[in-house]
C-alpha cells in the first residue's frame, strides 16, 4: 500500500492516540494488581453565541437603515471604531457613504474552531440597486458586538 506523505502524519497521530496496554504475565498467579486510573473528564469548550443569537443581534444592530449612535458606540469592536476614524468619507459599518433604504441579513454561519460567526448583509438603494458586505461577530464577545465588516467591492 502506497501512503501519501500527508497521510503518514495522520497515521502517526492515530497510532499515538491508541491506548498502551501492559504485557500480560505468562503466570496469572504472579500478576501485579491492576492500577486504578481515574477517568479523565472532557474539557468543556465554551460554545459562545449561536447562529440564532448572531442573526437576531445583526437584525437589531442594522435595523432598516443602519446602526444607531448607541449601537455604534457600545456594540462595535475597537478595531471598527478606529477604522471609522481613519475613513471619514465612508461609513465602514455600512460600506457606503449614505443610508440605505432597507437592510436584510442573510443566514449566519458559525465556525466554532475559528471563534467567529458571520452573515451577508444586503443593502437596498434607490432604483432597485443592492449591495452586499459581510459582518463578523466573535463568538466569545461579551456583550455580543460587531467585530469586523468586509465590504464586497
mmCIF file of C-alpha atoms in Angstrom:
data_model
loop_
_atom_site.group_PDB
_atom_site.id
_atom_site.type_symbol
_atom_site.label_atom_id
_atom_site.label_comp_id
_atom_site.label_asym_id
_atom_site.label_seq_id
_atom_site.Cartn_x
_atom_site.Cartn_y
_atom_site.Cartn_z
ATOM 1 C CA UNK A 1 0.000 0.000 0.000
ATOM 2 C CA UNK A 2 1.391 3.386 -1.020
ATOM 3 C CA UNK A 3 0.854 6.163 1.560
ATOM 4 C CA UNK A 4 0.962 9.831 0.690
ATOM 5 C CA UNK A 5 3.257 11.970 2.878
ATOM 6 C CA UNK A 6 0.364 13.889 4.465
ATOM 7 C CA UNK A 7 -1.422 10.651 5.393
ATOM 8 C CA UNK A 8 1.654 9.431 7.305
ATOM 9 C CA UNK A 9 1.209 12.264 9.788
ATOM 10 C CA UNK A 10 -2.447 11.346 10.270
ATOM 11 C CA UNK A 11 -1.451 7.703 10.757
ATOM 12 C CA UNK A 12 1.149 8.669 13.361
ATOM 13 C CA UNK A 13 -1.350 10.819 15.268
ATOM 14 C CA UNK A 14 -3.851 7.949 15.197
ATOM 15 C CA UNK A 15 -1.275 5.439 16.460
ATOM 16 C CA UNK A 16 -0.177 7.788 19.239
ATOM 17 C CA UNK A 17 -3.784 8.152 20.364
ATOM 18 C CA UNK A 18 -4.225 4.408 20.832
ATOM 19 C CA UNK A 19 -4.092 3.224 24.455
ATOM 20 C CA UNK A 20 -0.981 1.349 25.521
ATOM 21 C CA UNK A 21 -1.798 -1.984 27.101
ATOM 22 C CA UNK A 22 0.640 -3.605 29.542
ATOM 23 C CA UNK A 23 2.068 -7.003 28.616
ATOM 24 C CA UNK A 24 0.219 -9.811 30.329
ATOM 25 C CA UNK A 25 2.339 -12.077 32.534
ATOM 26 C CA UNK A 26 2.552 -15.688 31.473
ATOM 27 C CA UNK A 27 1.669 -16.854 35.029
ATOM 28 C CA UNK A 28 -1.607 -15.219 36.259
ATOM 29 C CA UNK A 29 -0.752 -16.122 39.877
ATOM 30 C CA UNK A 30 2.210 -13.722 39.812
ATOM 31 C CA UNK A 31 0.407 -10.892 38.048
ATOM 32 C CA UNK A 32 0.585 -7.448 39.656
ATOM 33 C CA UNK A 33 -2.747 -5.942 40.750
ATOM 34 C CA UNK A 34 -4.266 -3.626 38.156
ATOM 35 C CA UNK A 35 -3.686 0.054 38.830
ATOM 36 C CA UNK A 36 -6.788 2.169 39.303
ATOM 37 C CA UNK A 37 -6.867 5.019 36.811
ATOM 38 C CA UNK A 38 -9.369 7.790 37.391
ATOM 39 C CA UNK A 39 -11.380 8.711 34.296
ATOM 40 C CA UNK A 40 -10.400 11.978 32.677
ATOM 41 C CA UNK A 41 -13.250 14.443 32.407
ATOM 42 C CA UNK A 42 -13.627 16.042 28.983
ATOM 43 C CA UNK A 43 -12.630 19.684 28.809
ATOM 44 C CA UNK A 44 -15.648 21.875 28.205
ATOM 45 C CA UNK A 45 -15.162 24.330 25.360
ATOM 46 C CA UNK A 46 -17.431 27.343 25.644
ATOM 47 C CA UNK A 47 -19.621 27.489 22.573
ATOM 48 C CA UNK A 48 -20.257 31.213 22.610
ATOM 49 C CA UNK A 49 -23.006 32.862 20.621
ATOM 50 C CA UNK A 50 -25.264 30.715 18.442
ATOM 51 C CA UNK A 51 -26.231 31.401 14.835
ATOM 52 C CA UNK A 52 -29.698 32.424 16.016
ATOM 53 C CA UNK A 53 -28.294 34.883 18.573
ATOM 54 C CA UNK A 54 -25.963 36.409 15.980
ATOM 55 C CA UNK A 55 -28.805 36.685 13.467
ATOM 56 C CA UNK A 56 -31.036 38.496 15.975
ATOM 57 C CA UNK A 57 -28.151 40.763 17.022
ATOM 58 C CA UNK A 58 -27.336 41.758 13.431
ATOM 59 C CA UNK A 59 -31.011 42.360 12.582
ATOM 60 C CA UNK A 60 -31.386 44.619 15.630
ATOM 61 C CA UNK A 61 -27.982 46.271 15.144
ATOM 62 C CA UNK A 62 -28.543 47.200 11.483
ATOM 63 C CA UNK A 63 -32.301 47.770 11.676
ATOM 64 C CA UNK A 64 -33.791 49.086 8.433
ATOM 65 C CA UNK A 65 -31.407 51.981 7.748
ATOM 66 C CA UNK A 66 -28.215 51.338 9.723
ATOM 67 C CA UNK A 67 -26.917 51.243 13.285
ATOM 68 C CA UNK A 68 -27.969 53.823 15.837
ATOM 69 C CA UNK A 69 -25.432 56.105 17.554
ATOM 70 C CA UNK A 70 -25.824 53.919 20.672
ATOM 71 C CA UNK A 71 -25.032 50.741 18.702
ATOM 72 C CA UNK A 72 -22.052 52.438 17.063
ATOM 73 C CA UNK A 73 -20.665 53.323 20.486
ATOM 74 C CA UNK A 74 -21.411 50.208 22.527
ATOM 75 C CA UNK A 75 -21.890 47.285 20.112
ATOM 76 C CA UNK A 76 -18.834 47.660 17.857
ATOM 77 C CA UNK A 77 -15.251 46.451 18.332
ATOM 78 C CA UNK A 78 -12.493 48.979 18.942
ATOM 79 C CA UNK A 79 -10.970 47.904 15.621
ATOM 80 C CA UNK A 80 -14.054 49.093 13.734
ATOM 81 C CA UNK A 81 -14.201 52.327 15.722
ATOM 82 C CA UNK A 82 -10.559 53.019 14.828
ATOM 83 C CA UNK A 83 -11.190 52.165 11.161
ATOM 84 C CA UNK A 84 -14.130 54.589 11.083
ATOM 85 C CA UNK A 85 -11.949 57.402 12.443
ATOM 86 C CA UNK A 86 -9.487 56.818 9.592
ATOM 87 C CA UNK A 87 -12.222 56.618 6.920
ATOM 88 C CA UNK A 88 -14.225 59.798 7.312
ATOM 89 C CA UNK A 89 -15.571 59.673 3.712
ATOM 90 C CA UNK A 90 -17.412 56.363 4.160
ATOM 91 C CA UNK A 91 -19.425 54.513 6.792
ATOM 92 C CA UNK A 92 -17.347 51.379 7.476
ATOM 93 C CA UNK A 93 -20.309 49.645 9.141
ATOM 94 C CA UNK A 94 -22.465 50.017 6.002
ATOM 95 C CA UNK A 95 -19.730 50.048 3.332
ATOM 96 C CA UNK A 96 -21.305 53.177 1.875
ATOM 97 C CA UNK A 97 -21.496 56.949 2.019
ATOM 98 C CA UNK A 98 -25.265 57.145 2.571
ATOM 99 C CA UNK A 99 -28.053 55.405 4.487
ATOM 100 C CA UNK A 100 -29.745 52.577 2.572
ATOM 101 C CA UNK A 101 -33.494 52.349 2.011
ATOM 102 C CA UNK A 102 -33.551 48.948 3.700
ATOM 103 C CA UNK A 103 -31.230 46.259 5.039
ATOM 104 C CA UNK A 104 -31.526 42.470 5.048
ATOM 105 C CA UNK A 105 -29.484 39.911 6.981
ATOM 106 C CA UNK A 106 -28.677 36.580 5.318
ATOM 107 C CA UNK A 107 -28.180 33.224 7.036
ATOM 108 C CA UNK A 108 -25.498 33.144 9.731
ATOM 109 C CA UNK A 109 -22.556 30.764 9.542
ATOM 110 C CA UNK A 110 -20.762 29.844 12.771
ATOM 111 C CA UNK A 111 -17.221 28.457 12.783
ATOM 112 C CA UNK A 112 -16.610 27.205 16.331
ATOM 113 C CA UNK A 113 -12.948 26.392 15.624
ATOM 114 C CA UNK A 114 -12.325 29.934 14.383
ATOM 115 C CA UNK A 115 -14.429 31.501 17.154
ATOM 116 C CA UNK A 116 -16.435 33.619 14.738
ATOM 117 C CA UNK A 117 -19.841 33.855 13.121
ATOM 118 C CA UNK A 118 -20.787 35.856 10.048
ATOM 119 C CA UNK A 119 -23.599 36.769 7.704
ATOM 120 C CA UNK A 120 -24.013 38.556 4.412
ATOM 121 C CA UNK A 121 -25.752 41.886 4.826
ATOM 122 C CA UNK A 122 -27.665 43.205 1.812
ATOM 123 C CA UNK A 123 -28.437 46.886 1.462
ATOM 124 C CA UNK A 124 -31.130 48.182 -0.912
ATOM 125 C CA UNK A 125 -30.773 51.543 -2.577
ATOM 126 C CA UNK A 126 -32.826 53.719 -4.928
ATOM 127 C CA UNK A 127 -33.935 52.249 -8.262
ATOM 128 C CA UNK A 128 -33.580 48.659 -7.002
ATOM 129 C CA UNK A 129 -29.785 48.738 -6.635
ATOM 130 C CA UNK A 130 -28.417 46.353 -3.991
ATOM 131 C CA UNK A 131 -25.020 45.891 -2.414
ATOM 132 C CA UNK A 132 -23.628 43.297 -0.008
ATOM 133 C CA UNK A 133 -20.967 43.047 2.651
ATOM 134 C CA UNK A 134 -20.056 40.523 5.336
ATOM 135 C CA UNK A 135 -20.497 41.276 9.040
ATOM 136 C CA UNK A 136 -18.463 39.271 11.588
ATOM 137 C CA UNK A 137 -19.153 38.614 15.271
ATOM 138 C CA UNK A 138 -16.694 36.976 17.667
ATOM 139 C CA UNK A 139 -18.381 34.088 19.444
ATOM 140 C CA UNK A 140 -16.826 34.999 22.795
ATOM 141 C CA UNK A 141 -17.675 38.720 22.764
ATOM 142 C CA UNK A 142 -19.364 39.862 25.982
ATOM 143 C CA UNK A 143 -21.678 41.562 25.310
ATOM 144 C CA UNK A 144 -22.215 40.476 21.728
ATOM 145 C CA UNK A 145 -20.840 43.075 19.304
ATOM 146 C CA UNK A 146 -19.859 43.572 15.691
ATOM 147 C CA UNK A 147 -16.194 42.656 15.327
ATOM 148 C CA UNK A 148 -15.443 43.303 11.663
ATOM 149 C CA UNK A 149 -17.013 44.235 8.324
ATOM 150 C CA UNK A 150 -15.625 43.247 4.948
ATOM 151 C CA UNK A 151 -17.023 45.225 2.028
ATOM 152 C CA UNK A 152 -17.733 43.284 -1.170
ATOM 153 C CA UNK A 153 -16.326 45.740 -3.645
#
